[in-house]
Amino acid sequence: MSVIFQTLRNKGKTYLFKKIINSTQSTCKCFQFRKSSDTPKKFISFEEVVAQRRAEAKRSIVVQVNSEASFSELYGYCSEYAAINGIHHYKNSAGENFMLIEFKSEEDLKEVLKSCTTHQKDMDVMALNSPFLWFRAAKGPKTKYLQPSIKLASVNGIDKIDEDKLFKELVDCETVSDQIQLLYDRTTLNDLGARLRYMVARQIESVLKSLYANIAVRPFGSSVNGFGKMGCDLDLVLTNIVNEDTCLQAGARLVYQAAGGAGAARHVGAAADALELRAAGAARVTRIPHARVPIVKFAHTYTDLDCDLCYNNMSGVYMSELLWQLGSLDVRVRPLTVLVRAWARAARLTQPHPGRWITNFPLTLMVLFFLQQKTSDGFVLPTLKNLVKRAGTEDIRVAEDNLNCTFLRDMNKLPADCYGQSTASLQTLLLQFFEFYSQFNFQDKAISINEGAPVRKPNSLPLYIINPLEQALNVSRNVSFEECERLITEVRNAAWQLDAGLDRQKGEDWGILALLEQRSTRGLKKLLRVGNSHRLVSVKDLFNDSDTRVPQDTLKSKLERLAPKTDKEVEQTVVQMKEQLGKEKEKKVQRLKFKNTSIASEVFRIRRDKIV
Ligand code: CTP
Ligand code: MG
């Protein structure tokens, strides 16, 4: 989670944002959108969704209860003070029960909070003003409350997915496309997951409001960009919600004095102190003040969220907006991306901690870039250049360091022939994705969603994915030569596996199931039984240094190859692969013919049997 502390440069967006948030309850744009009398819009904007979520959080509380059975009593108690919209139940990993209650309005919520009390016996405990409360057992005879007129909106609403059940459902799917869709439907961040993320943002915002004026704390990253899964981390940014335009338009003349000399690192320290003292549920607060973007990390125990809070990173929010918009343009974008992220996790290409490997964000850009390519029946997504070209004055956004983040925000204005041209199924797109990157010239070319076409690499870094909002930067500059090679090998393996699997009979490893097996831990059942017995390896990749795809030896790449590997598993895998290849040299070498001949030539592979 990251907090942004923005200077007064932002044009337009924050003004609109503030207007939406300040408008009373149901008059905000998103609710107008929901009215049945309105002409339905094809696309809702990111700002509308954010405004709706923030408004929801402002009229909600999270109450710790004894169990799911506390619902009737809690409903009865609260509805004596205010009208209730809905109640969701969940448990955290410590087995504690909570109910998120959404009231009809912010005013309703205020009425309820007036009734809140504090710990009476323990005078050392200071009650914290926050939307996280607990429901005390009643003293004396039980009060008879009104019976709930609604049902719980969810029970155990953020529980981990039952892998066995999911596995069975995936086995039973009719097509690979159905499998991809099912995986997306079952694992994507749900409504309660999103609500809780905005609740934490609201809580942190109210804590930091005691330090700063005119601020907002906003979620960004996978919590809001449409590609998040249940349990994903929460990235938060502390932003200034006032901009020059707002001040000037309002004719504001009284201006807050500011403290001089406090850089981002000091603000991060202050925020960390405030969280430790004043944020109920915040634990393991860790300051990382000297990173390029200073952050505070903490665990939020009531919601089971790992959070990163940063300052001055509005570009991260605009990036999330861009990803969200592209994901909303076509129904295939999010399921395909979620599958690719899951495959990369299973193949250990991505890891839970940062390092010399690719992460979900650049991987997502790779999927979007692929979807911009023209296949036989057209492309799926427009280029960012196209969205920039169509932007109006209402779309102007400037982030920190005068970074221009202007692009078309209202996708309803995008002509229909600019997207969704390809009619390919998810199954075809997935295969084409792996084939495309099996053949991609990583040595010379960079990936740019701005252009939608490969561009010349400005340096010899193994993987070059241009930051769409700051084109001089490579978002995958951390990726080492070995990790890039591993990515290419795994992409080729996946293309082979998927292609070969399509003709095979449906079994426990059919379709995407083979792609989702994890390397050393049990993922979806089969791993414990046979390991990765049918994973494939490219002979060419392992032994042929003259492979045109392998970057020429630079001093850096030589050093990287000589350097001791940190990832033990990679080392073991390479040793195993070499041993196996020794034994298998005489065995059948399979020649794979990709279906899409326009982008794929032939790749020689050897079957790597029985390697665990
Ligand atoms: N970001 C960015 N530039 C980068 C890295 C990240 O703008 N070089 C922004 C993106 O908006 C990204 C967000 O920061 O989505 C959070 O980054 P990260 O947590 O690494 O990625 P997520 O998309 O949140 O994916 P994950 O689920 O792995 O957290
Ligand atoms: Mg994240």
XYZ file of C-alpha atoms and ligand atoms in Angstrom:
642
model
C 0.000 0.000 0.000
C 1.365 3.485 -0.831
C 0.331 7.028 0.338
C 0.698 9.972 -2.036
C 1.437 13.476 -0.869
C 0.781 15.524 -3.918
C 1.670 19.110 -4.650
C -0.778 21.612 -6.111
C -0.225 20.635 -9.702
C -3.037 18.353 -10.493
C -5.419 19.744 -13.022
C -8.988 18.651 -13.346
C -9.125 15.228 -11.821
C -8.943 16.063 -8.169
C -11.475 18.795 -8.667
C -13.946 16.375 -10.162
C -13.060 13.833 -7.509
C -13.681 16.292 -4.720
C -16.919 17.387 -6.266
C -18.142 13.821 -6.449
C -17.075 12.947 -2.936
C -18.447 16.129 -1.435
C -21.778 15.775 -3.088
C -24.244 14.401 -0.585
C -24.842 10.684 -0.517
C -26.761 9.411 -3.461
C -26.309 12.442 -5.689
C -22.842 11.400 -6.774
C -22.349 10.399 -10.387
C -22.151 6.699 -9.769
C -25.574 6.601 -8.210
C -27.027 8.655 -10.980
C -25.589 5.973 -13.201
C -27.479 3.333 -11.305
C -30.879 5.012 -11.635
C -33.140 3.006 -13.887
C -34.409 6.142 -15.656
C -30.911 6.974 -16.930
C -29.776 5.944 -20.385
C -27.408 3.106 -19.603
C -23.789 3.853 -20.390
C -21.678 1.124 -21.863
C -18.657 1.967 -19.739
C -18.448 3.407 -16.236
C -15.343 5.476 -15.622
C -12.711 4.609 -13.049
C -13.486 7.846 -11.204
C -17.131 6.879 -10.927
C -16.243 3.494 -9.468
C -13.787 5.065 -7.016
C -16.361 7.671 -5.977
C -18.945 4.954 -5.401
C -16.566 2.851 -3.328
C -15.421 5.813 -1.245
C -19.013 6.866 -0.613
C -19.882 3.298 0.435
C -16.949 3.246 2.855
C -18.011 6.575 4.333
C -21.360 5.143 5.394
C -19.999 1.772 6.565
C -18.448 0.319 9.712
C -16.774 -3.008 10.474
C -17.877 -4.619 13.732
C -16.167 -7.550 15.428
C -18.781 -10.050 16.581
C -18.917 -13.402 18.274
C -20.056 -15.350 15.262
C -22.213 -15.288 12.186
C -25.169 -15.895 14.534
C -24.727 -12.362 15.945
C -26.352 -11.034 12.765
C -29.921 -10.701 14.084
C -28.878 -8.981 17.292
C -26.462 -6.615 15.562
C -29.039 -5.778 12.912
C -31.703 -5.178 15.549
C -29.395 -3.031 17.684
C -28.080 -0.870 14.829
C -31.416 -0.422 13.104
C -32.685 1.279 16.273
C -30.315 4.118 15.376
C -30.228 4.112 11.595
C -31.409 2.519 8.357
C -29.221 -0.322 7.083
C -28.379 -1.033 3.434
C -26.667 -4.373 3.900
C -24.487 -6.519 6.172
C -21.588 -8.758 5.088
C -19.951 -11.378 7.309
C -16.324 -12.545 7.138
C -13.608 -14.148 9.236
C -9.963 -13.162 9.338
C -7.136 -15.710 9.401
C -7.171 -15.666 13.220
C -10.742 -16.991 13.065
C -12.236 -13.754 14.397
C -15.679 -12.838 13.072
C -16.592 -9.457 11.606
C -19.597 -7.806 9.996
C -19.315 -4.925 7.567
C -22.483 -2.832 7.880
C -23.395 -0.348 5.187
C -25.931 2.256 6.332
C -28.235 4.179 4.050
C -26.334 7.441 4.485
C -23.371 9.070 6.183
C -25.798 10.851 8.502
C -27.166 7.464 9.583
C -23.669 6.311 10.370
C -23.018 9.401 12.478
C -26.098 8.599 14.554
C -24.772 5.114 15.228
C -21.313 6.372 16.154
C -22.814 8.781 18.695
C -23.884 5.731 20.657
C -20.400 4.196 20.708
C -18.795 3.784 24.074
C -15.261 3.054 25.237
C -13.644 0.377 27.399
C -14.950 1.177 30.838
C -12.759 -0.877 33.116
C -9.359 -0.617 31.496
C -8.329 3.007 31.945
C -5.005 2.462 30.159
C -6.724 1.801 26.882
C -7.504 4.821 24.737
C -10.397 4.244 22.363
C -9.492 4.967 18.768
C -11.759 6.929 16.543
C -12.114 4.592 13.593
C -14.670 2.652 11.570
C -13.517 -0.583 13.274
C -15.625 -1.417 16.351
C -16.703 -4.420 18.416
C -20.091 -5.578 19.598
C -20.196 -6.112 23.339
C -22.372 -8.782 24.900
C -25.552 -7.322 26.389
C -25.806 -6.929 30.138
C -28.898 -8.129 31.952
C -31.974 -9.609 30.284
C -31.886 -9.865 26.499
C -33.534 -7.027 24.633
C -36.046 -8.026 21.998
C -34.941 -6.457 18.731
C -36.652 -6.088 15.395
C -36.162 -9.176 13.217
C -33.899 -8.471 10.212
C -35.769 -7.626 7.043
C -32.677 -8.547 5.035
C -30.376 -11.564 4.802
C -26.631 -11.476 5.288
C -25.198 -10.282 1.963
C -22.315 -12.718 2.397
C -21.182 -15.336 4.895
C -17.446 -16.013 5.269
C -17.157 -13.497 2.450
C -13.371 -13.420 2.121
C -12.588 -17.059 2.839
C -9.781 -18.674 0.881
C -10.959 -20.532 -2.159
C -11.495 -24.263 -1.787
C -8.826 -25.557 -4.191
C -10.213 -29.076 -4.364
C -13.600 -27.765 -5.366
C -12.120 -25.387 -7.904
C -9.962 -28.183 -9.295
C -13.001 -30.368 -9.796
C -14.925 -27.573 -11.435
C -12.014 -26.895 -13.778
C -11.758 -30.581 -14.694
C -15.472 -30.606 -15.492
C -15.411 -27.546 -17.761
C -16.511 -27.985 -21.352
C -13.802 -25.884 -22.978
C -10.503 -24.216 -22.118
C -12.249 -20.866 -22.510
C -14.754 -21.961 -19.847
C -11.835 -22.917 -17.599
C -10.229 -19.487 -17.976
C -13.523 -17.740 -17.285
C -14.214 -19.952 -14.269
C -10.794 -19.314 -12.769
C -11.390 -15.600 -13.148
C -14.887 -15.734 -11.648
C -13.748 -17.781 -8.662
C -10.532 -15.966 -7.813
C -11.102 -12.324 -8.703
C -11.360 -9.781 -5.893
C -15.004 -9.784 -4.822
C -17.290 -6.991 -3.680
C -16.519 -7.490 0.029
C -12.775 -7.604 -0.704
C -13.073 -4.245 -2.465
C -15.238 -2.760 0.311
C -12.731 -3.761 2.990
C -9.881 -2.182 1.044
C -11.745 1.112 0.901
C -12.559 0.784 4.621
C -8.853 0.537 5.443
C -8.115 3.496 3.148
C -10.814 5.491 4.929
C -9.422 4.559 8.341
C -5.860 5.555 7.415
C -7.180 8.746 5.855
C -8.918 9.739 9.074
C -5.743 9.028 11.076
C -3.612 11.120 8.720
C -6.169 13.929 8.620
C -4.996 14.795 12.089
C -1.567 15.483 10.542
C -2.397 17.015 7.177
C -5.149 19.148 5.662
C -6.939 18.433 2.386
C -5.693 14.921 1.912
C -7.155 11.659 0.660
C -5.831 8.137 0.980
C -6.627 6.116 -2.123
C -6.104 2.477 -2.997
C -4.231 1.789 -6.229
C -2.586 -1.222 -7.881
C -4.307 -4.578 -8.158
C -6.871 -3.726 -5.459
C -8.531 -1.354 -7.924
C -7.152 -1.978 -11.421
C -9.477 -4.898 -12.165
C -6.747 -7.555 -12.190
C -6.600 -8.215 -8.441
C -7.333 -11.567 -6.884
C -8.777 -12.329 -3.479
C -6.154 -11.654 -0.834
C -4.022 -9.351 -2.999
C -1.999 -6.675 -1.237
C -3.355 -3.199 -0.682
C -1.326 -0.355 -2.212
C -2.322 3.020 -0.755
C -1.267 6.507 -1.656
C -1.642 9.709 0.353
C -2.725 12.476 -2.017
C -3.481 16.128 -1.717
C -7.042 16.681 -2.909
C -6.682 20.380 -3.562
C -5.353 21.700 -6.832
C -4.610 25.124 -8.194
C -7.791 25.278 -10.237
C -9.998 24.469 -7.273
C -8.338 27.090 -5.103
C -8.511 29.758 -7.753
C -12.069 28.972 -8.776
C -13.265 29.027 -5.217
C -11.410 32.319 -4.707
C -9.739 30.885 -1.648
C -7.424 33.385 -0.066
C -6.620 31.798 3.257
C -3.941 29.203 2.754
C -2.520 26.682 5.217
C 1.075 27.301 6.250
C 3.314 24.323 5.502
C 6.221 22.829 7.426
C 9.462 23.286 5.542
C 12.227 20.758 5.148
C 10.249 17.596 5.654
C 10.958 15.277 2.731
C 9.008 12.161 1.814
C 11.128 10.024 4.155
C 10.168 12.191 7.153
C 6.497 12.133 6.185
C 6.673 8.366 5.950
C 8.150 8.277 9.454
C 5.386 10.508 10.797
C 2.725 8.408 9.104
C 4.257 5.239 10.558
C 4.171 6.720 14.079
C 0.570 7.760 13.604
C -0.377 4.294 12.373
C 1.312 2.589 15.317
C -0.441 4.798 17.838
C -3.752 5.464 16.218
C -4.767 2.871 13.643
C -6.727 0.032 15.245
C -5.698 -3.245 13.637
C -2.409 -1.969 12.157
C 0.435 -4.300 13.145
C 4.075 -4.884 12.167
C 4.476 -1.300 10.978
C 7.741 -1.104 9.028
C 9.319 2.074 7.698
C 11.167 1.942 4.397
C 12.188 5.595 4.135
C 15.162 5.323 1.783
C 13.531 3.490 -1.110
C 13.069 5.372 -4.412
C 9.444 5.743 -3.322
C 9.503 5.750 0.523
C 6.797 3.547 1.985
C 5.317 2.325 5.246
C 4.419 -1.354 5.284
C 1.938 -2.741 7.754
C -0.417 -5.641 8.271
C -4.061 -4.855 8.925
C -5.149 -7.655 11.208
C -8.919 -7.051 11.152
C -9.056 -7.335 7.381
C -6.066 -9.638 6.794
C -4.509 -7.157 4.403
C -0.826 -6.487 3.783
C -0.577 -2.804 3.076
C 2.030 -0.445 1.548
C 1.438 3.246 2.085
C 3.413 5.764 0.000
C 3.577 9.480 -0.601
C 3.549 11.402 -3.803
C 2.862 8.631 -6.269
C -0.174 9.884 -8.139
C 1.193 8.298 -11.305
C 0.526 4.907 -9.651
C -3.162 5.853 -9.383
C -3.308 7.023 -13.011
C -1.586 3.819 -14.054
C -4.251 1.824 -12.208
C -6.882 3.906 -13.980
C -5.338 3.113 -17.365
C -5.200 -0.605 -16.597
C -8.748 -0.552 -15.297
C -9.998 1.175 -18.452
C -8.256 -1.240 -20.795
C -9.590 -4.148 -18.758
C -13.141 -2.820 -19.013
C -13.054 -2.435 -22.807
C -13.388 -6.126 -23.581
C -14.670 -8.966 -21.405
C -11.742 -11.205 -22.349
C -8.978 -8.916 -21.052
C -9.315 -9.566 -17.324
C -9.841 -13.359 -17.423
C -6.872 -13.745 -19.769
C -4.638 -11.550 -17.598
C -5.686 -13.322 -14.417
C -4.846 -16.671 -16.007
C -1.426 -15.443 -17.173
C -0.698 -14.097 -13.684
C -1.745 -17.443 -12.161
C 0.401 -19.375 -14.654
C 3.428 -17.166 -13.892
C 2.938 -17.737 -10.176
C 2.688 -21.498 -10.653
C 5.810 -21.528 -12.846
C 7.581 -19.475 -10.159
C 8.249 -16.691 -12.616
C 6.699 -14.292 -10.110
C 7.394 -14.489 -6.387
C 5.677 -13.022 -3.347
C 8.721 -10.832 -2.618
C 10.593 -8.447 -4.936
C 13.844 -9.530 -6.593
C 15.423 -10.180 -9.965
C 12.244 -11.603 -11.422
C 9.260 -10.182 -13.248
C 6.281 -8.967 -11.182
C 2.568 -8.884 -11.885
C 2.508 -5.312 -13.117
C 4.932 -5.740 -16.076
C 3.379 -9.130 -16.768
C 0.011 -7.422 -17.085
C 1.527 -4.943 -19.547
C 2.777 -7.923 -21.585
C -0.776 -9.266 -21.841
C -2.187 -5.858 -22.800
C 0.541 -5.451 -25.415
C -0.269 -8.844 -26.901
C -3.963 -7.900 -27.069
C -3.045 -4.819 -29.106
C -1.526 -6.996 -31.840
C -3.400 -7.467 -35.053
C -4.183 -11.142 -35.541
C -5.977 -12.557 -38.571
C -9.314 -11.159 -37.395
C -8.092 -7.953 -35.776
C -6.965 -6.686 -32.409
C -8.641 -6.566 -28.999
C -7.265 -3.378 -27.425
C -6.372 0.091 -28.689
C -2.913 1.579 -28.251
C -2.325 4.141 -25.523
C -1.270 6.544 -28.303
C -4.819 6.306 -29.619
C -6.297 7.112 -26.170
C -3.910 10.071 -25.796
C -4.854 11.382 -29.244
C -8.546 11.343 -28.324
C -8.163 13.029 -24.905
C -10.000 16.304 -24.257
C -9.296 19.073 -21.753
C -11.359 17.175 -19.151
C -8.823 14.357 -19.369
C -5.761 16.424 -18.513
C -3.940 15.005 -15.511
C -0.490 15.913 -14.289
C 1.156 13.779 -11.624
C 4.243 14.375 -9.496
C 7.319 15.770 -11.250
C 5.054 17.262 -13.907
C 4.383 13.850 -15.371
C 1.743 14.132 -18.049
C -0.841 11.404 -17.450
C -3.407 12.630 -19.957
C -5.425 10.071 -21.919
C -9.075 9.548 -22.806
C -10.992 8.677 -19.631
C -14.506 8.140 -20.955
C -14.406 4.931 -22.966
C -17.914 5.684 -24.271
C -16.226 8.235 -26.542
C -13.971 5.631 -28.114
C -15.264 4.551 -31.550
C -16.310 0.903 -31.566
C -13.801 0.008 -34.297
C -10.924 0.938 -31.960
C -11.301 -2.185 -29.821
C -12.717 -5.706 -29.663
C -12.098 -6.413 -33.366
C -10.810 -9.934 -32.790
C -13.524 -12.458 -32.093
C -11.077 -15.120 -30.885
C -12.092 -17.196 -27.882
C -10.177 -17.032 -24.601
C -8.630 -20.387 -25.445
C -7.315 -19.102 -28.782
C -6.079 -15.878 -27.226
C -4.210 -17.775 -24.533
C -2.479 -19.987 -27.047
C -1.699 -16.998 -29.233
C -0.272 -15.178 -26.196
C 2.232 -17.950 -25.523
C 3.056 -18.322 -29.210
C 3.546 -14.583 -29.592
C 6.074 -14.380 -26.762
C 7.716 -17.661 -27.835
C 8.726 -15.787 -30.966
C 9.219 -12.296 -29.576
C 12.605 -10.746 -30.212
C 13.458 -9.917 -26.597
C 17.060 -9.280 -27.588
C 16.391 -6.206 -29.732
C 12.865 -5.147 -28.961
C 11.032 -3.417 -26.143
C 7.338 -3.836 -25.319
C 5.351 -0.613 -25.543
C 1.605 -0.393 -24.979
C 1.894 3.231 -26.097
C 2.751 2.110 -29.625
C 1.155 -1.330 -29.570
C 4.147 -2.534 -31.563
C 7.658 -3.626 -30.601
C 10.092 -0.725 -30.460
C 13.892 -0.672 -30.471
C 15.473 -1.361 -27.092
C 17.490 1.629 -25.894
C 19.896 -0.536 -23.876
C 20.904 -4.141 -23.378
C 18.787 -4.922 -20.308
C 17.389 -8.431 -20.835
C 13.717 -7.449 -20.585
C 12.494 -4.035 -21.633
C 8.876 -3.068 -20.944
C 8.302 0.640 -21.382
C 6.519 2.430 -18.556
C 3.400 3.697 -20.372
C 3.221 6.938 -18.400
C 6.960 7.602 -18.203
C 8.350 6.259 -21.414
C 11.990 6.790 -20.511
C 11.625 4.109 -17.828
C 11.696 0.336 -18.056
C 9.265 -1.254 -15.584
C 11.169 -4.551 -15.772
C 14.677 -3.189 -15.289
C 15.119 -5.438 -12.241
C 14.737 -8.625 -14.296
C 18.027 -10.514 -14.617
C 19.296 -12.296 -17.685
C 18.534 -15.688 -16.125
C 15.024 -14.734 -15.135
C 14.336 -13.394 -18.602
C 15.601 -16.651 -20.099
C 13.421 -18.588 -17.718
C 10.424 -16.511 -18.760
C 11.090 -17.306 -22.422
C 11.540 -21.010 -21.694
C 8.354 -21.172 -19.645
C 6.387 -19.305 -22.308
C 7.526 -21.877 -24.876
C 6.745 -24.740 -22.549
C 3.286 -23.344 -21.959
C 2.646 -22.946 -25.686
C 3.660 -26.536 -26.233
C 1.686 -27.890 -23.287
C -1.473 -26.053 -24.203
C -1.256 -26.907 -27.873
C -0.496 -30.565 -27.212
C -3.163 -30.757 -24.497
C -5.937 -29.594 -26.801
C -5.919 -32.874 -28.696
C -5.579 -34.977 -25.569
C -8.482 -36.554 -23.715
C -9.842 -34.568 -20.795
C -8.111 -35.660 -17.641
C -6.862 -34.132 -14.442
C -4.286 -32.091 -16.328
C -6.294 -30.944 -19.280
C -6.421 -27.373 -20.543
C -5.215 -24.782 -18.094
C -4.749 -27.311 -15.278
C -1.354 -28.319 -16.624
C -0.346 -24.652 -16.659
C -1.416 -24.091 -13.080
C 0.596 -26.844 -11.453
C 3.128 -25.427 -9.104
C 6.764 -26.372 -9.144
C 7.509 -27.496 -5.621
C 4.350 -27.128 -3.637
C 0.979 -28.573 -4.272
C -1.113 -26.270 -6.332
C -4.004 -28.007 -7.889
C -3.828 -31.626 -6.750
C -1.776 -33.219 -9.452
C 1.575 -31.922 -8.329
C 1.952 -34.289 -5.406
C 1.120 -37.199 -7.611
C 3.373 -36.780 -10.616
C 5.287 -33.550 -10.168
C 5.999 -31.715 -13.356
C 6.533 -34.833 -15.368
C 5.438 -33.363 -18.613
C 7.115 -29.992 -18.397
C 9.102 -29.321 -21.472
C 12.397 -27.729 -22.097
C 13.869 -26.321 -25.236
C 17.130 -28.074 -26.097
C 18.171 -25.085 -28.115
C 17.651 -22.804 -25.134
C 19.861 -24.882 -22.886
C 22.875 -25.643 -25.018
C 22.982 -23.439 -28.040
C 24.696 -20.181 -27.154
C 24.446 -19.018 -30.727
C 20.672 -18.972 -30.511
C 19.749 -15.685 -32.091
C 17.252 -15.045 -29.342
C 19.891 -15.095 -26.621
C 21.388 -11.639 -26.134
C 25.044 -11.365 -27.101
C 27.428 -11.715 -24.237
C 27.963 -8.386 -22.627
C 30.169 -7.985 -19.566
C 27.002 -7.581 -17.551
C 25.348 -10.711 -18.820
C 28.571 -12.711 -18.299
C 28.780 -11.476 -14.740
C 25.145 -12.278 -14.219
C 25.674 -15.782 -15.456
C 28.727 -16.257 -13.270
C 27.111 -14.752 -10.215
C 25.851 -17.263 -7.665
C 22.145 -17.761 -8.129
C 19.965 -16.667 -5.306
C 17.040 -18.783 -6.383
C 17.962 -22.286 -5.329
C 15.140 -23.751 -7.202
C 16.339 -22.359 -10.520
C 19.740 -23.927 -9.907
C 18.255 -27.279 -9.063
C 15.975 -27.170 -12.039
C 18.861 -26.448 -14.418
C 20.949 -29.305 -12.945
C 17.992 -31.647 -13.210
C 17.281 -30.560 -16.731
C 20.859 -31.149 -17.831
C 21.010 -34.600 -16.204
C 17.770 -35.562 -17.776
C 18.773 -34.286 -21.152
C 21.920 -36.426 -20.993
C 19.751 -39.504 -20.569
C 17.200 -38.440 -23.062
C 19.383 -37.223 -25.881
C 18.561 -40.166 -28.064
C 14.894 -40.011 -27.295
C 12.243 -38.614 -29.518
C 12.626 -34.932 -30.296
C 9.280 -33.426 -30.927
C 8.709 -30.798 -33.500
C 5.980 -28.421 -32.518
C 3.901 -26.711 -35.100
C 2.128 -23.688 -33.742
C -1.341 -23.056 -34.971
C -0.743 -19.417 -35.669
C 1.885 -19.601 -38.394
C 1.933 -15.875 -38.943
C 3.724 -15.291 -35.683
C 5.214 -18.642 -34.920
C 7.892 -20.693 -36.566
C 8.891 -24.086 -35.329
C 10.430 -24.777 -31.989
C 12.321 -27.972 -31.210
C 11.575 -29.517 -27.924
C 12.391 -32.630 -26.018
C 10.022 -34.240 -23.653
C 11.328 -34.059 -20.127
C 9.784 -37.062 -18.426
C 9.584 -37.792 -14.757
C 11.411 -34.752 -13.423
C 9.916 -33.752 -10.151
N 3.420 0.878 -10.640
C 3.904 1.795 -11.530
N 5.177 1.680 -12.006
C 5.968 0.644 -11.626
C 5.486 -0.301 -10.705
C 4.187 -0.163 -10.231
O 3.172 2.717 -11.888
N 7.197 0.565 -12.111
C 2.041 1.043 -10.133
C 1.034 0.258 -10.968
O -0.168 0.989 -11.005
C 0.842 -0.990 -10.153
C 0.942 -0.420 -8.739
O 1.967 0.566 -8.829
O -0.386 -1.617 -10.418
C 1.250 -1.385 -7.652
O 2.403 -2.135 -7.970
P 2.510 -3.645 -7.565
O 1.970 -3.813 -6.180
O 3.878 -4.098 -7.861
O 1.576 -4.360 -8.643
P 0.061 -4.767 -8.580
O -0.530 -4.406 -9.912
O -0.599 -4.185 -7.380
O 0.114 -6.359 -8.490
P 0.181 -7.305 -7.175
O -1.131 -7.989 -7.135
O 1.299 -8.235 -7.461
O 0.445 -6.440 -5.985
Mg 0.078 -4.459 -5.340
